[in-house]
């Protein structure tokens, strides 16, 4: 599915949480379980507080989608982008699935997620985590 077709599909199905893999495969995401939603909320609050105090970037919640360099469109649970990088995007790019890879990403792992799969979702090489929550 092309970028334009994907955008039209998302607009026609606005209530759904939809992502696209680098292969173009469309993935419809189920709602998060309540306990995961609470953990996600708490992480977003902490990131928001830090973002406001730091002032050098913008924070995003799980509803924001980004078009990654590999063509995937992903919506991490929380993310942060340096303001200087964000400001290099046009208004049209900012008002879409922005073609930018966030500088910082939080992706909560549910009990059903395989740890080894999470980096692959974002087109990354697996690296050991330095933070646990």
mmCIF file of C-alpha atoms in Angstrom:
data_model
loop_
_atom_site.group_PDB
_atom_site.id
_atom_site.type_symbol
_atom_site.label_atom_id
_atom_site.label_comp_id
_atom_site.label_asym_id
_atom_site.label_seq_id
_atom_site.Cartn_x
_atom_site.Cartn_y
_atom_site.Cartn_z
ATOM 1 C CA UNK A 1 0.000 0.000 0.000
ATOM 2 C CA UNK A 2 1.495 3.356 -0.999
ATOM 3 C CA UNK A 3 1.878 6.268 1.429
ATOM 4 C CA UNK A 4 -1.070 8.086 -0.153
ATOM 5 C CA UNK A 5 -3.297 4.986 -0.127
ATOM 6 C CA UNK A 6 -2.363 4.373 3.492
ATOM 7 C CA UNK A 7 -3.254 7.946 4.467
ATOM 8 C CA UNK A 8 -6.647 7.631 2.741
ATOM 9 C CA UNK A 9 -7.249 4.259 4.437
ATOM 10 C CA UNK A 10 -6.459 5.751 7.859
ATOM 11 C CA UNK A 11 -8.753 8.718 7.256
ATOM 12 C CA UNK A 12 -11.594 6.407 6.182
ATOM 13 C CA UNK A 13 -11.073 4.272 9.300
ATOM 14 C CA UNK A 14 -10.228 7.003 11.801
ATOM 15 C CA UNK A 15 -11.361 5.194 14.963
ATOM 16 C CA UNK A 16 -8.905 2.330 14.336
ATOM 17 C CA UNK A 17 -5.243 2.249 15.435
ATOM 18 C CA UNK A 18 -3.433 1.421 12.199
ATOM 19 C CA UNK A 19 0.262 1.017 11.430
ATOM 20 C CA UNK A 20 2.151 0.035 8.275
ATOM 21 C CA UNK A 21 5.210 -2.211 8.103
ATOM 22 C CA UNK A 22 8.162 -1.378 5.853
ATOM 23 C CA UNK A 23 6.829 -4.028 3.450
ATOM 24 C CA UNK A 24 3.585 -2.038 3.057
ATOM 25 C CA UNK A 25 1.584 -4.559 5.069
ATOM 26 C CA UNK A 26 -1.195 -2.875 7.056
ATOM 27 C CA UNK A 27 -1.499 -3.765 10.737
ATOM 28 C CA UNK A 28 -4.623 -2.972 12.745
ATOM 29 C CA UNK A 29 -3.753 -2.696 16.408
ATOM 30 C CA UNK A 30 -6.194 -3.687 19.152
ATOM 31 C CA UNK A 31 -6.790 -1.309 22.053
ATOM 32 C CA UNK A 32 -4.352 -1.653 24.931
ATOM 33 C CA UNK A 33 -5.406 -3.572 28.017
ATOM 34 C CA UNK A 34 -6.350 -1.301 30.919
ATOM 35 C CA UNK A 35 -3.196 -1.951 32.961
ATOM 36 C CA UNK A 36 -1.015 -1.238 29.929
ATOM 37 C CA UNK A 37 -2.987 1.958 29.255
ATOM 38 C CA UNK A 38 -2.284 3.099 32.808
ATOM 39 C CA UNK A 39 1.452 2.408 32.469
ATOM 40 C CA UNK A 40 1.465 4.186 29.100
ATOM 41 C CA UNK A 41 -0.306 7.193 30.627
ATOM 42 C CA UNK A 42 2.243 7.419 33.449
ATOM 43 C CA UNK A 43 5.152 7.256 31.014
ATOM 44 C CA UNK A 44 3.582 9.947 28.819
ATOM 45 C CA UNK A 45 3.104 12.189 31.875
ATOM 46 C CA UNK A 46 6.751 11.779 32.899
ATOM 47 C CA UNK A 47 7.953 12.439 29.351
ATOM 48 C CA UNK A 48 5.669 15.491 29.158
ATOM 49 C CA UNK A 49 7.014 16.946 32.400
ATOM 50 C CA UNK A 50 10.596 16.397 31.273
ATOM 51 C CA UNK A 51 9.842 17.843 27.811
ATOM 52 C CA UNK A 52 8.408 21.033 29.333
ATOM 53 C CA UNK A 53 11.322 21.411 31.763
ATOM 54 C CA UNK A 54 13.974 20.685 29.118
ATOM 55 C CA UNK A 55 12.446 22.855 26.392
ATOM 56 C CA UNK A 56 14.612 21.526 23.550
ATOM 57 C CA UNK A 57 12.077 19.232 21.928
ATOM 58 C CA UNK A 58 8.512 18.048 21.545
ATOM 59 C CA UNK A 59 6.837 15.036 23.118
ATOM 60 C CA UNK A 60 4.260 12.821 21.405
ATOM 61 C CA UNK A 61 1.772 10.291 22.712
ATOM 62 C CA UNK A 62 0.712 6.969 21.243
ATOM 63 C CA UNK A 63 -1.706 8.558 18.782
ATOM 64 C CA UNK A 64 1.120 10.160 16.753
ATOM 65 C CA UNK A 65 2.331 8.282 13.693
ATOM 66 C CA UNK A 66 5.750 8.714 12.079
ATOM 67 C CA UNK A 67 6.943 7.576 8.659
ATOM 68 C CA UNK A 68 10.319 5.962 9.245
ATOM 69 C CA UNK A 69 13.216 5.889 6.745
ATOM 70 C CA UNK A 70 12.391 2.247 5.880
ATOM 71 C CA UNK A 71 8.859 3.296 4.800
ATOM 72 C CA UNK A 72 7.078 1.922 7.859
ATOM 73 C CA UNK A 73 4.551 4.108 9.662
ATOM 74 C CA UNK A 74 4.683 3.463 13.377
ATOM 75 C CA UNK A 75 3.033 4.926 16.461
ATOM 76 C CA UNK A 76 5.270 4.395 19.501
ATOM 77 C CA UNK A 77 3.700 4.558 22.958
ATOM 78 C CA UNK A 78 5.594 7.792 23.673
ATOM 79 C CA UNK A 79 8.288 9.645 21.771
ATOM 80 C CA UNK A 80 10.368 12.798 21.693
ATOM 81 C CA UNK A 81 11.947 14.789 18.846
ATOM 82 C CA UNK A 82 14.495 17.602 19.028
ATOM 83 C CA UNK A 83 12.764 20.876 18.181
ATOM 84 C CA UNK A 84 15.429 21.806 15.592
ATOM 85 C CA UNK A 85 14.773 18.580 13.649
ATOM 86 C CA UNK A 86 10.985 18.989 13.911
ATOM 87 C CA UNK A 87 11.180 22.573 12.651
ATOM 88 C CA UNK A 88 12.987 21.377 9.498
ATOM 89 C CA UNK A 89 9.763 19.666 8.408
ATOM 90 C CA UNK A 90 7.187 21.566 6.395
ATOM 91 C CA UNK A 91 3.780 22.333 7.933
ATOM 92 C CA UNK A 92 2.249 19.709 5.630
ATOM 93 C CA UNK A 93 4.768 17.104 6.812
ATOM 94 C CA UNK A 94 4.116 17.970 10.456
ATOM 95 C CA UNK A 95 0.348 17.675 9.878
ATOM 96 C CA UNK A 96 0.629 14.132 8.494
ATOM 97 C CA UNK A 97 2.545 10.997 9.468
ATOM 98 C CA UNK A 98 5.708 13.071 9.715
ATOM 99 C CA UNK A 99 8.672 11.643 7.779
ATOM 100 C CA UNK A 100 11.002 11.606 10.771
ATOM 101 C CA UNK A 101 12.362 9.039 13.177
ATOM 102 C CA UNK A 102 11.945 10.241 16.779
ATOM 103 C CA UNK A 103 15.106 10.794 18.809
ATOM 104 C CA UNK A 104 13.633 8.910 21.763
ATOM 105 C CA UNK A 105 10.964 6.199 21.741
ATOM 106 C CA UNK A 106 9.140 4.295 24.468
ATOM 107 C CA UNK A 107 7.354 1.108 23.459
ATOM 108 C CA UNK A 108 5.689 -0.816 26.265
ATOM 109 C CA UNK A 109 5.950 -4.547 26.033
ATOM 110 C CA UNK A 110 2.853 -6.506 26.938
ATOM 111 C CA UNK A 111 3.034 -10.056 28.224
ATOM 112 C CA UNK A 112 2.219 -11.325 24.731
ATOM 113 C CA UNK A 113 5.047 -9.370 23.008
ATOM 114 C CA UNK A 114 8.304 -11.181 22.345
ATOM 115 C CA UNK A 115 11.164 -8.953 23.504
ATOM 116 C CA UNK A 116 13.278 -9.808 20.464
ATOM 117 C CA UNK A 117 10.514 -8.639 18.100
ATOM 118 C CA UNK A 118 10.164 -5.079 19.435
ATOM 119 C CA UNK A 119 13.308 -3.574 17.821
ATOM 120 C CA UNK A 120 12.401 -5.239 14.513
ATOM 121 C CA UNK A 121 9.007 -3.502 14.521
ATOM 122 C CA UNK A 122 10.825 -0.179 14.293
ATOM 123 C CA UNK A 123 13.462 -1.430 11.865
ATOM 124 C CA UNK A 124 16.202 -1.382 14.503
ATOM 125 C CA UNK A 125 18.918 -3.769 15.518
ATOM 126 C CA UNK A 126 18.290 -5.260 18.974
ATOM 127 C CA UNK A 127 20.269 -3.604 21.767
ATOM 128 C CA UNK A 128 20.149 -4.270 25.479
ATOM 129 C CA UNK A 129 17.788 -2.028 27.401
ATOM 130 C CA UNK A 130 19.296 0.296 29.974
ATOM 131 C CA UNK A 131 16.025 1.215 31.646
ATOM 132 C CA UNK A 132 13.346 -0.855 33.279
ATOM 133 C CA UNK A 133 9.997 0.370 34.482
#
